[in-house]
PDB file of C-alpha atoms in Angstrom:
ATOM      1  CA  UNK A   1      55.585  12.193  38.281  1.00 78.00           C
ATOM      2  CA  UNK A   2      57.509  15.059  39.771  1.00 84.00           C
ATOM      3  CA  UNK A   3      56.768  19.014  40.104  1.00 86.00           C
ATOM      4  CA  UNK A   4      59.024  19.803  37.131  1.00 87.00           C
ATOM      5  CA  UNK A   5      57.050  17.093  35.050  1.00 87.00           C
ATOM      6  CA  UNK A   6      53.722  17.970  36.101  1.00 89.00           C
ATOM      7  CA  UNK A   7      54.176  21.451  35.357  1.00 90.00           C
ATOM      8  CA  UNK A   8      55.868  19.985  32.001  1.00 90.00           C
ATOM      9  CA  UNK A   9      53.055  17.817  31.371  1.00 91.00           C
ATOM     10  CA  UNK A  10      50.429  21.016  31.817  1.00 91.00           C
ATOM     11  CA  UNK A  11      52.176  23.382  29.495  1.00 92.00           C
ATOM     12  CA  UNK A  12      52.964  20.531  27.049  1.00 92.00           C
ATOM     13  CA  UNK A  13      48.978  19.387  26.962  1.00 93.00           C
ATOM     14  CA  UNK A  14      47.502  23.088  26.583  1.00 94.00           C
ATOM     15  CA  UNK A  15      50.356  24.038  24.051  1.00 94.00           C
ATOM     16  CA  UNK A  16      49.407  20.772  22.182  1.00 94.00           C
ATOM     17  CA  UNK A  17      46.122  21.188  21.695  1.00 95.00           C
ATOM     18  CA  UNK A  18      46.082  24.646  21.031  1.00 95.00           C
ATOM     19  CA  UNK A  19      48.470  24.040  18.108  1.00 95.00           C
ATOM     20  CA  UNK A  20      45.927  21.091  16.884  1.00 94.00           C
ATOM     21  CA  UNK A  21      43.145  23.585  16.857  1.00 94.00           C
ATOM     22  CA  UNK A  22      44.734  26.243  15.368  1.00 94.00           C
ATOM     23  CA  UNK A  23      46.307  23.843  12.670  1.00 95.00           C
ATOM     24  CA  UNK A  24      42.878  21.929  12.145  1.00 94.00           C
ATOM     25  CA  UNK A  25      40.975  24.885  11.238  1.00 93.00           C
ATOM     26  CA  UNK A  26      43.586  26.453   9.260  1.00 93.00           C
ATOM     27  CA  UNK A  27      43.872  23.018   6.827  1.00 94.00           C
ATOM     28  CA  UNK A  28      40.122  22.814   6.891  1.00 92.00           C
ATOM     29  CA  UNK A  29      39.470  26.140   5.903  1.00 91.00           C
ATOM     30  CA  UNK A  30      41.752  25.762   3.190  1.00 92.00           C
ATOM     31  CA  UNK A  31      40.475  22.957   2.055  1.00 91.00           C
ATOM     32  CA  UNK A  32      36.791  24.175   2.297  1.00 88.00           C
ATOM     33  CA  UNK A  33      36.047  20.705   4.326  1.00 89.00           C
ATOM     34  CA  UNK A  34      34.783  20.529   7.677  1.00 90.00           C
ATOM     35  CA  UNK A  35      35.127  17.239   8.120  1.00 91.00           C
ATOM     36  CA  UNK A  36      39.219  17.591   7.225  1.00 92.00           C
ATOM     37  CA  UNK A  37      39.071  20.313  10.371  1.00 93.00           C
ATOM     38  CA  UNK A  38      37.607  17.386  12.727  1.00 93.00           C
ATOM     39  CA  UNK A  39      39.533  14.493  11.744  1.00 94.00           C
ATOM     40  CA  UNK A  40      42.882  16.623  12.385  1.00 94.00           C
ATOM     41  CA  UNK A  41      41.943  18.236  15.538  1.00 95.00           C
ATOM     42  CA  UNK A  42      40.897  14.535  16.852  1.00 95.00           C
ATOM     43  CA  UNK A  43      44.048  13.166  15.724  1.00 95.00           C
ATOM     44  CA  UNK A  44      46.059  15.970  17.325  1.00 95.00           C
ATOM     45  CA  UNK A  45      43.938  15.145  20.973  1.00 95.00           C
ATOM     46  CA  UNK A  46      44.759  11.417  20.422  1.00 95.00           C
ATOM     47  CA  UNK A  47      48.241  12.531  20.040  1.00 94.00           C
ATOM     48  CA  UNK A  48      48.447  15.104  22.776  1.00 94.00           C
ATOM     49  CA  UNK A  49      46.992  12.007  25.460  1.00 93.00           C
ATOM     50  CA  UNK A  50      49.488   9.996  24.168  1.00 93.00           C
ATOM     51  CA  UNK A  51      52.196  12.236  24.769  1.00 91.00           C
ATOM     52  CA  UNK A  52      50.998  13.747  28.228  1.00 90.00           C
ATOM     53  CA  UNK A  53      48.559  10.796  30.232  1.00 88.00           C
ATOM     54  CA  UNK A  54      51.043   8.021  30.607  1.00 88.00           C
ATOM     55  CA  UNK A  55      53.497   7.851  33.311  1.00 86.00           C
ATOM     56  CA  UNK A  56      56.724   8.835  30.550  1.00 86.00           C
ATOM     57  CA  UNK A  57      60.476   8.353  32.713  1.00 86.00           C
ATOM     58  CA  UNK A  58      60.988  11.528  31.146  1.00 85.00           C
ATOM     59  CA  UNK A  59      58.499  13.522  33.788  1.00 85.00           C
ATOM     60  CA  UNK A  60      60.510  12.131  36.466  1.00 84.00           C
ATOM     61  CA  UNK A  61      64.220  13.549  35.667  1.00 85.00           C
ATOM     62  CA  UNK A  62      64.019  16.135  38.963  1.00 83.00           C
ATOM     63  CA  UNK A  63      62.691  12.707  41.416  1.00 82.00           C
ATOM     64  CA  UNK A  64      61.491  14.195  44.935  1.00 82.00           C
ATOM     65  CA  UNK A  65      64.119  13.509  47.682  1.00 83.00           C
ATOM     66  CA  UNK A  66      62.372  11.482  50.394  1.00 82.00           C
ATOM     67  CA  UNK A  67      64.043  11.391  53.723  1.00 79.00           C
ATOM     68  CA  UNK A  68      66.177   8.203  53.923  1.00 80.00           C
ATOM     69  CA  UNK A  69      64.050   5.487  56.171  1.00 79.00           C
ATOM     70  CA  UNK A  70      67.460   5.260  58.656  1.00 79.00           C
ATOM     71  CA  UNK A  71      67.969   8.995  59.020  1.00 74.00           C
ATOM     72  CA  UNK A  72      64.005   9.124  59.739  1.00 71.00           C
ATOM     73  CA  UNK A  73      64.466   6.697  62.538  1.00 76.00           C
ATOM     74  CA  UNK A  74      66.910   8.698  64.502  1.00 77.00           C
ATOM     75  CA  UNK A  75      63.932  11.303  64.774  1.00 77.00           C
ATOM     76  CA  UNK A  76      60.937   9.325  65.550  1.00 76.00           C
ATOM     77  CA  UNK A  77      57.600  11.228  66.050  1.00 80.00           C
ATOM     78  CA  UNK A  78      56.913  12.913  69.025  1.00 80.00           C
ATOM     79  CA  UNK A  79      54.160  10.813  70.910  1.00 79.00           C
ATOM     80  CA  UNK A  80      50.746  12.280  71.324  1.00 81.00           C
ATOM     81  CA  UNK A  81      49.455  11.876  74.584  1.00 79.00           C
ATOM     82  CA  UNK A  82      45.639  11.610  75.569  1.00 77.00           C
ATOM     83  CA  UNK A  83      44.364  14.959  77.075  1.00 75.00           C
ATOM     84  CA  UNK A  84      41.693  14.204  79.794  1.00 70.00           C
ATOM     85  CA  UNK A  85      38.138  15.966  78.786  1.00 67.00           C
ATOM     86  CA  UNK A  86      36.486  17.787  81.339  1.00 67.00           C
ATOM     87  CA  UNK A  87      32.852  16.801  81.282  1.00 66.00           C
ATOM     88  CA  UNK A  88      30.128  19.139  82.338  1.00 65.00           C
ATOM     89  CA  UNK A  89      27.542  17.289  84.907  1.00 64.00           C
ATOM     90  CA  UNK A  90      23.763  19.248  83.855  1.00 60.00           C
ATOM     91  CA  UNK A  91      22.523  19.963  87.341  1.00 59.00           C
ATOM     92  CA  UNK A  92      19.371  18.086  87.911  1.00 53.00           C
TER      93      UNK A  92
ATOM     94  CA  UNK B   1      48.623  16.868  37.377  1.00 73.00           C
ATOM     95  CA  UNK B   2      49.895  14.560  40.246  1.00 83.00           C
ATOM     96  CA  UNK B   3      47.670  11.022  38.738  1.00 87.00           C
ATOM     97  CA  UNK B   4      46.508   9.602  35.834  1.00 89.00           C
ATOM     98  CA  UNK B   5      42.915  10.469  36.176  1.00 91.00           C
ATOM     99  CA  UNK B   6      43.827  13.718  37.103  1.00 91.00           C
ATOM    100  CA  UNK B   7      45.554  14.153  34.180  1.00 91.00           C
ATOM    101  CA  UNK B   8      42.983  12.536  31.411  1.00 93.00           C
ATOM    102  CA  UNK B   9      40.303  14.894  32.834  1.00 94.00           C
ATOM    103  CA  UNK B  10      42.340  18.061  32.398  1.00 93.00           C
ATOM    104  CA  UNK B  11      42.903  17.091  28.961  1.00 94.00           C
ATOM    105  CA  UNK B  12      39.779  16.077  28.305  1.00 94.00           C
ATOM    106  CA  UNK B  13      37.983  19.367  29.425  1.00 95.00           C
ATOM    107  CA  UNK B  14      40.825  21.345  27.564  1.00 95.00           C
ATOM    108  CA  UNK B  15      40.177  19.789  24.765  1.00 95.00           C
ATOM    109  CA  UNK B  16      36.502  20.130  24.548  1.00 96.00           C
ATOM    110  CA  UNK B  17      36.501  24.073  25.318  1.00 95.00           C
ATOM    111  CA  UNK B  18      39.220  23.696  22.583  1.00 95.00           C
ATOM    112  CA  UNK B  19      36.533  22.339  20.326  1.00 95.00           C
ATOM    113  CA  UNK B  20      33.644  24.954  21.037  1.00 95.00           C
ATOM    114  CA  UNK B  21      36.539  27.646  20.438  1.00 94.00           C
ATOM    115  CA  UNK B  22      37.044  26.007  16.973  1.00 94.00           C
ATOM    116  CA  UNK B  23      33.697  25.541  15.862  1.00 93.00           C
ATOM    117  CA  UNK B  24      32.631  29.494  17.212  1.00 93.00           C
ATOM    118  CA  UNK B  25      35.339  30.450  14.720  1.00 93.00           C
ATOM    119  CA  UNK B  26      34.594  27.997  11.736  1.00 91.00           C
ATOM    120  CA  UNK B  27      30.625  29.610  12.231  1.00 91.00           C
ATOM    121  CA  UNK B  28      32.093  33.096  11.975  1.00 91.00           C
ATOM    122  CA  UNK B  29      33.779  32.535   9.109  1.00 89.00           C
ATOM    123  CA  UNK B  30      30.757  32.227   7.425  1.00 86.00           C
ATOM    124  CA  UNK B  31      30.556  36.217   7.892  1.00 86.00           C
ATOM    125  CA  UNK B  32      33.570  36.089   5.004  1.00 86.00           C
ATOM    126  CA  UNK B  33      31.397  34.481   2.022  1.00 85.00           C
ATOM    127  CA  UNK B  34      30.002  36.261  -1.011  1.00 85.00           C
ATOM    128  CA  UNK B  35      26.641  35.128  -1.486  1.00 87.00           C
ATOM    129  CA  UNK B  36      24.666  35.835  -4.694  1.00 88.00           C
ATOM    130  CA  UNK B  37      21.695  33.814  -5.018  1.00 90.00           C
ATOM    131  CA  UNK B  38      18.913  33.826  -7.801  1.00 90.00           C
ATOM    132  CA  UNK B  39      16.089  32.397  -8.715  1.00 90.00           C
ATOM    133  CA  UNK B  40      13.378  33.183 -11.107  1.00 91.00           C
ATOM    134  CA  UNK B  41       9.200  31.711 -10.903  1.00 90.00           C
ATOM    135  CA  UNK B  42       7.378  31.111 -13.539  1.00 89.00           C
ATOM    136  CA  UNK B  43       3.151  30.124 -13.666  1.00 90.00           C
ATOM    137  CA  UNK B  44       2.830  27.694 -16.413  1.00 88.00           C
ATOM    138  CA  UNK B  45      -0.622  26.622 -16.088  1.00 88.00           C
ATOM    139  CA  UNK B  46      -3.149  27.496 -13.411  1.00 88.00           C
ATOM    140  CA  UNK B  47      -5.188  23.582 -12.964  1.00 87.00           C
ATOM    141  CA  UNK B  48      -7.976  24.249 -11.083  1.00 87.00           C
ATOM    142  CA  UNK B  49      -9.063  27.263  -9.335  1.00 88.00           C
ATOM    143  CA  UNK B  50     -12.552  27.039  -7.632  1.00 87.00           C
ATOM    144  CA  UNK B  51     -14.435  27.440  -4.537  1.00 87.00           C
ATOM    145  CA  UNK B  52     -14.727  24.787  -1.664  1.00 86.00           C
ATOM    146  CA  UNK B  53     -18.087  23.387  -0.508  1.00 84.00           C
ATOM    147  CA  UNK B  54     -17.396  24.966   2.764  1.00 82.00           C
ATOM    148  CA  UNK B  55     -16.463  28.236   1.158  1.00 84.00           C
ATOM    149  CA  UNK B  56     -12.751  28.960   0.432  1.00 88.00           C
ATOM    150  CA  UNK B  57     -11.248  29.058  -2.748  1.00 88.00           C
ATOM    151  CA  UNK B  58      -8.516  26.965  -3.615  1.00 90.00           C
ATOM    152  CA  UNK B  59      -6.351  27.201  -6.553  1.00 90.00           C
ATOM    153  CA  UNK B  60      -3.631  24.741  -8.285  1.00 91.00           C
ATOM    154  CA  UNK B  61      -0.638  25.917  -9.918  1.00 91.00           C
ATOM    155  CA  UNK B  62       2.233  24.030 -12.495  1.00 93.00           C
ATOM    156  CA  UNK B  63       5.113  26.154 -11.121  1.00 92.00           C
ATOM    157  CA  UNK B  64       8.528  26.581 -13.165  1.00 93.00           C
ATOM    158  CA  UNK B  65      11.089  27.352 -10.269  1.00 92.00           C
ATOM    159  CA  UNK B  66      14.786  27.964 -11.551  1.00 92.00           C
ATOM    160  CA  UNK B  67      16.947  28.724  -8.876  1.00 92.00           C
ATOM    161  CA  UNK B  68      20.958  29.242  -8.501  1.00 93.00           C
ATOM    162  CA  UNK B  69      21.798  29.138  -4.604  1.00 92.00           C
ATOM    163  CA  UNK B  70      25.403  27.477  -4.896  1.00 91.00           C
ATOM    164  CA  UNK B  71      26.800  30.517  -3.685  1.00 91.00           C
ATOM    165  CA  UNK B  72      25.132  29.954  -0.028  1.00 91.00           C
ATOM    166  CA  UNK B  73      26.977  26.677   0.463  1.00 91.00           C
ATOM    167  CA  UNK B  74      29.982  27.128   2.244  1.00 90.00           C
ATOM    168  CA  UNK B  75      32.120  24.706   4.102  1.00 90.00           C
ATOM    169  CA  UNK B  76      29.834  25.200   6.700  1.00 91.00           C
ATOM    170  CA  UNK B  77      26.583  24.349   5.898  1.00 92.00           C
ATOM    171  CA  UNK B  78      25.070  21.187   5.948  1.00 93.00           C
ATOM    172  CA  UNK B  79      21.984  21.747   4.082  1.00 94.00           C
ATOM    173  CA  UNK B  80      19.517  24.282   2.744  1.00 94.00           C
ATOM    174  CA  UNK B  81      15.887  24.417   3.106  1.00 95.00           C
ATOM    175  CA  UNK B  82      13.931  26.301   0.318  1.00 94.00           C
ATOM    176  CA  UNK B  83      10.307  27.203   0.111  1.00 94.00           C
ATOM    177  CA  UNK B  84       8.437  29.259  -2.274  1.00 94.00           C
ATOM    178  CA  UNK B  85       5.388  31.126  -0.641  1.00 93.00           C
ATOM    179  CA  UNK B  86       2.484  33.056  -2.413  1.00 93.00           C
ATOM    180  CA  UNK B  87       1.845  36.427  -0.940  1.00 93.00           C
ATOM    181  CA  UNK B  88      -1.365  38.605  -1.065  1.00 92.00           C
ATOM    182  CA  UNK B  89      -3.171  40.946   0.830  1.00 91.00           C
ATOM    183  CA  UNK B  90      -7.008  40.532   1.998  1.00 90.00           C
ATOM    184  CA  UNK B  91      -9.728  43.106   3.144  1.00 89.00           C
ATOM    185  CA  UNK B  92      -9.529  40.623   6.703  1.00 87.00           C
ATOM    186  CA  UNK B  93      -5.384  40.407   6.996  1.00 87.00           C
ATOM    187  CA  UNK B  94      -2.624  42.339   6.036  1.00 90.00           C
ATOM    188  CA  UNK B  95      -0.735  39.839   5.095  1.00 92.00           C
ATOM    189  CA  UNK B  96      -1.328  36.367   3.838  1.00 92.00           C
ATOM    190  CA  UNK B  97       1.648  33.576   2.995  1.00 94.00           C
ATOM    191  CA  UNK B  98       0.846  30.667   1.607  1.00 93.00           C
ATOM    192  CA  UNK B  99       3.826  27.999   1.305  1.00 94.00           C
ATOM    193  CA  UNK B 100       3.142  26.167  -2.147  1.00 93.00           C
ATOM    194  CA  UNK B 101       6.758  23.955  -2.375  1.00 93.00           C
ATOM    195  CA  UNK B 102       9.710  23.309  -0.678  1.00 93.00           C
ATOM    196  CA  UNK B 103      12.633  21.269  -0.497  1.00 94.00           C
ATOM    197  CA  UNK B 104      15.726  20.215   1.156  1.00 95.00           C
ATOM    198  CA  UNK B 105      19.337  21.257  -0.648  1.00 94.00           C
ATOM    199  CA  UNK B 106      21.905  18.145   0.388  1.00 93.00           C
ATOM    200  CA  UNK B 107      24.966  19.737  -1.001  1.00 91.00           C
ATOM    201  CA  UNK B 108      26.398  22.419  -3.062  1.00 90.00           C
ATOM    202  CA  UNK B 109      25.756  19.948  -6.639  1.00 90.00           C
ATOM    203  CA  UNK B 110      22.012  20.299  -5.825  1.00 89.00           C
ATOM    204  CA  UNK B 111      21.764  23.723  -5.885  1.00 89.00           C
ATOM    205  CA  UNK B 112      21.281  25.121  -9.081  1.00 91.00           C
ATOM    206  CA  UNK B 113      17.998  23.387 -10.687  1.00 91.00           C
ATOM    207  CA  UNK B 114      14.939  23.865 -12.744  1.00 93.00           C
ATOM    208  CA  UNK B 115      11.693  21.867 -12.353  1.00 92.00           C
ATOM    209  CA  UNK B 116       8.359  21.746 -12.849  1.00 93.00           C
ATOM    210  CA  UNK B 117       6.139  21.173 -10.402  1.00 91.00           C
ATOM    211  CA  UNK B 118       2.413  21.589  -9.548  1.00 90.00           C
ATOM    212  CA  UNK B 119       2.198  22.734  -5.887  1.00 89.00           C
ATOM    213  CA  UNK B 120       3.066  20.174  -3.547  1.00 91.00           C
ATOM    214  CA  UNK B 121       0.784  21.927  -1.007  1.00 93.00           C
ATOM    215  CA  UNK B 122      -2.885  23.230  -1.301  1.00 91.00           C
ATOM    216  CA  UNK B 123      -2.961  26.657  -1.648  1.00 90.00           C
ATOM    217  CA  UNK B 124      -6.287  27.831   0.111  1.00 90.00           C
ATOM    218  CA  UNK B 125      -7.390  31.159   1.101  1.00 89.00           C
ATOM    219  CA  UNK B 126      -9.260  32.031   4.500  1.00 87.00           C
ATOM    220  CA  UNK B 127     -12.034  33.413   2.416  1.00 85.00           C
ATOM    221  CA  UNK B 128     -13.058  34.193  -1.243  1.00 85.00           C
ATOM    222  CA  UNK B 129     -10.635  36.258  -1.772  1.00 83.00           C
ATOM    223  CA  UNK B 130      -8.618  35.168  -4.621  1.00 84.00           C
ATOM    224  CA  UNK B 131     -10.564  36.221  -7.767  1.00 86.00           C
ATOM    225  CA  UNK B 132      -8.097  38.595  -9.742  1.00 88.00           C
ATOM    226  CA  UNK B 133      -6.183  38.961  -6.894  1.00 88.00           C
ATOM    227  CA  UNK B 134      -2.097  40.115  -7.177  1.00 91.00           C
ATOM    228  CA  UNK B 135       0.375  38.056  -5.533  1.00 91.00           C
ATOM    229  CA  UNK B 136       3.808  38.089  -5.198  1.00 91.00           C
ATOM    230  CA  UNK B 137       6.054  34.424  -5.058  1.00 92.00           C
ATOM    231  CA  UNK B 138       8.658  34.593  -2.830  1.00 93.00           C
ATOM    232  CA  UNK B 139      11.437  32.138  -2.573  1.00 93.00           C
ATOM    233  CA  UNK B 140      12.632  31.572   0.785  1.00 94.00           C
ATOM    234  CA  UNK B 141      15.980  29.477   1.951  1.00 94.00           C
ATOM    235  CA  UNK B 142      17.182  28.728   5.402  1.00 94.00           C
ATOM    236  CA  UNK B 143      20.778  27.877   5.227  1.00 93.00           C
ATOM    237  CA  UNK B 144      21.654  25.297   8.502  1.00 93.00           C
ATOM    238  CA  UNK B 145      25.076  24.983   9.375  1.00 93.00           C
ATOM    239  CA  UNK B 146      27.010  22.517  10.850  1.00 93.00           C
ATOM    240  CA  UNK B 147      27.836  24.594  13.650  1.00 92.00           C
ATOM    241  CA  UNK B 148      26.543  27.851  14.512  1.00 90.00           C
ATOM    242  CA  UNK B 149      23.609  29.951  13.617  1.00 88.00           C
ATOM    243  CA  UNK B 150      21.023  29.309  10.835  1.00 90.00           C
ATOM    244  CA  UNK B 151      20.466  32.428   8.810  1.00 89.00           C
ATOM    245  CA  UNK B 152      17.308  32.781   6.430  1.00 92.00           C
ATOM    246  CA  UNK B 153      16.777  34.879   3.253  1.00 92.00           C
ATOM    247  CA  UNK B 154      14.269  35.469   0.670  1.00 92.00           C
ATOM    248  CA  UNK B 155      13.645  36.896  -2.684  1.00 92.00           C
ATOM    249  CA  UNK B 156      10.364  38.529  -3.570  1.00 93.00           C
ATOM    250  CA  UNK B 157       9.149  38.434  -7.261  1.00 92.00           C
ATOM    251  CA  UNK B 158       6.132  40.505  -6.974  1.00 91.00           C
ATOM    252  CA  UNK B 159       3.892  40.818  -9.967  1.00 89.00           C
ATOM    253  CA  UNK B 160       1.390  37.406 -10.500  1.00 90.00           C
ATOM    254  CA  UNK B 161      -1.944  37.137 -10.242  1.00 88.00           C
ATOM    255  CA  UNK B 162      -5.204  34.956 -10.770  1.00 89.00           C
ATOM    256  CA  UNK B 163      -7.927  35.021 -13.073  1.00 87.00           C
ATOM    257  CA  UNK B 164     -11.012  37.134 -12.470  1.00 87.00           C
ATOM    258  CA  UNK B 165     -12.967  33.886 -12.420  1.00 85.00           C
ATOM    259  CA  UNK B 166     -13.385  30.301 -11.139  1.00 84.00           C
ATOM    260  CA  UNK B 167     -12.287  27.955 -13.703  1.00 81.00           C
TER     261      UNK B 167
END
């Protein structure tokens, strides 16, 4: 997943389930059953992992732009060379 | 957001503060109700009234409890606990209660009864106390949600009393 779909995937989850919630207990209140209230709200989290856990190809419209493997070649990684460590004798 | 587990936990934390939001709010709503219960006692027979061998008195009662508490039920509440208590005052406590009957109130249907019952617990005083003695009957209910708090309520029907002698 890219940026843009991970910060799609955040507002679509939280806007998701707020809209379950608010919708459960509405219906439920209404119909004077709590049970109506939980059935809804757990259909409407079933719905919002559907919609925002899996991989979609939609989440990955803006793909990240990797450096191309022969352009990286041309500017291979500076080597890192050994530093000698000074050791400290304990005089005896 | 970056991986699937990553993802599945976010929701599933979200989801359950969600929840408790939900259920806070479906408890307040309670607040909204109109609730008019009413009941009425009535002593049809006094059985037995005596003393112990080790001393106390004990009486027995046929109660006639009518009762309307459909109003309590809301879409809330998952059941309601009623008692009926005898209440009288001794020269050794203030206060004395007494629970004579109870039951449990399933659903909203169940509410509104009459029966008649003898008392489906002894009522004993510490003492001999209970010779012509005025008591009131009170009915108590707890009401237990399904989510939130469980508020209690009583009425008091004052004016019973025993005999001036064991029968």
């Amino acid at each position: 997943m890219d940026w843009q779909g991970q910060k799609l995937v955040e507002q679509l989850m939280q806007i998701l389930l707020v809209i379950s919630g608010v919708v459960a207990l509405v219906v439920g209140y209404a119909t004077e059953s709590f049970r109506t209230m939980m059935l809804i709200y757990a259909g409407g989290v079933v719905l919002t992992t559907l919609v925002t856990v899996p991989n979609w190809p939609f989440y990955n419209l803006h793909p990240l732009k990797w450096l191309d493997p022969s352009e990286a070649e041309k500017h291979p990684k500076p080597q890192v060379v050994p530093v000698a460590s000074k050791k400290k004798f304990s005089k005896k | 957001m970056h991986t699937f587990g990553y993802r599945a936990n976010a929701l599933l934390t979200f989801a359950i503060t969600a929840l408790a939001f939900i259920c806070a709010i479906a408890s307040f709503s309670d607040k909204f109700s109109n609730q008019n219960p009413s009941a009425e006692i009535q002593i049809l027979n006094i059985n037995r009234f005596k003393k112990q061998s080790h001393g106390n008195d004990e009486v027995s009662l046929t109660l006639d409890i009518s009762a309307d508490l459909q109003s309590l039920f809301t879409w809330n509440t998952k059941q309601v606990f009623v008692f009926v208590a005898a209440e009288y005052e001794t020269p050794k406590n203030f206060l004395n209660q007494v629970s004579l009957w109870d039951a449990i109130i399933p659903a909203k249907e169940d509410a509104k009864f009459r029966i008649q019952v003898s008392n489906k617990y002894r009522f004993i005083d510490q003492g001999q106390n209970l010779r012509g003695k005025e008591f009131n009957l009170t009915l108590h209910w707890h009401v237990m949600p399904k989510t939130g708090k469980m508020f209690a309520d009583k009425i008091v029907m004052p004016g019973y009393s025993l005999p001036d002698a064991y029968r």
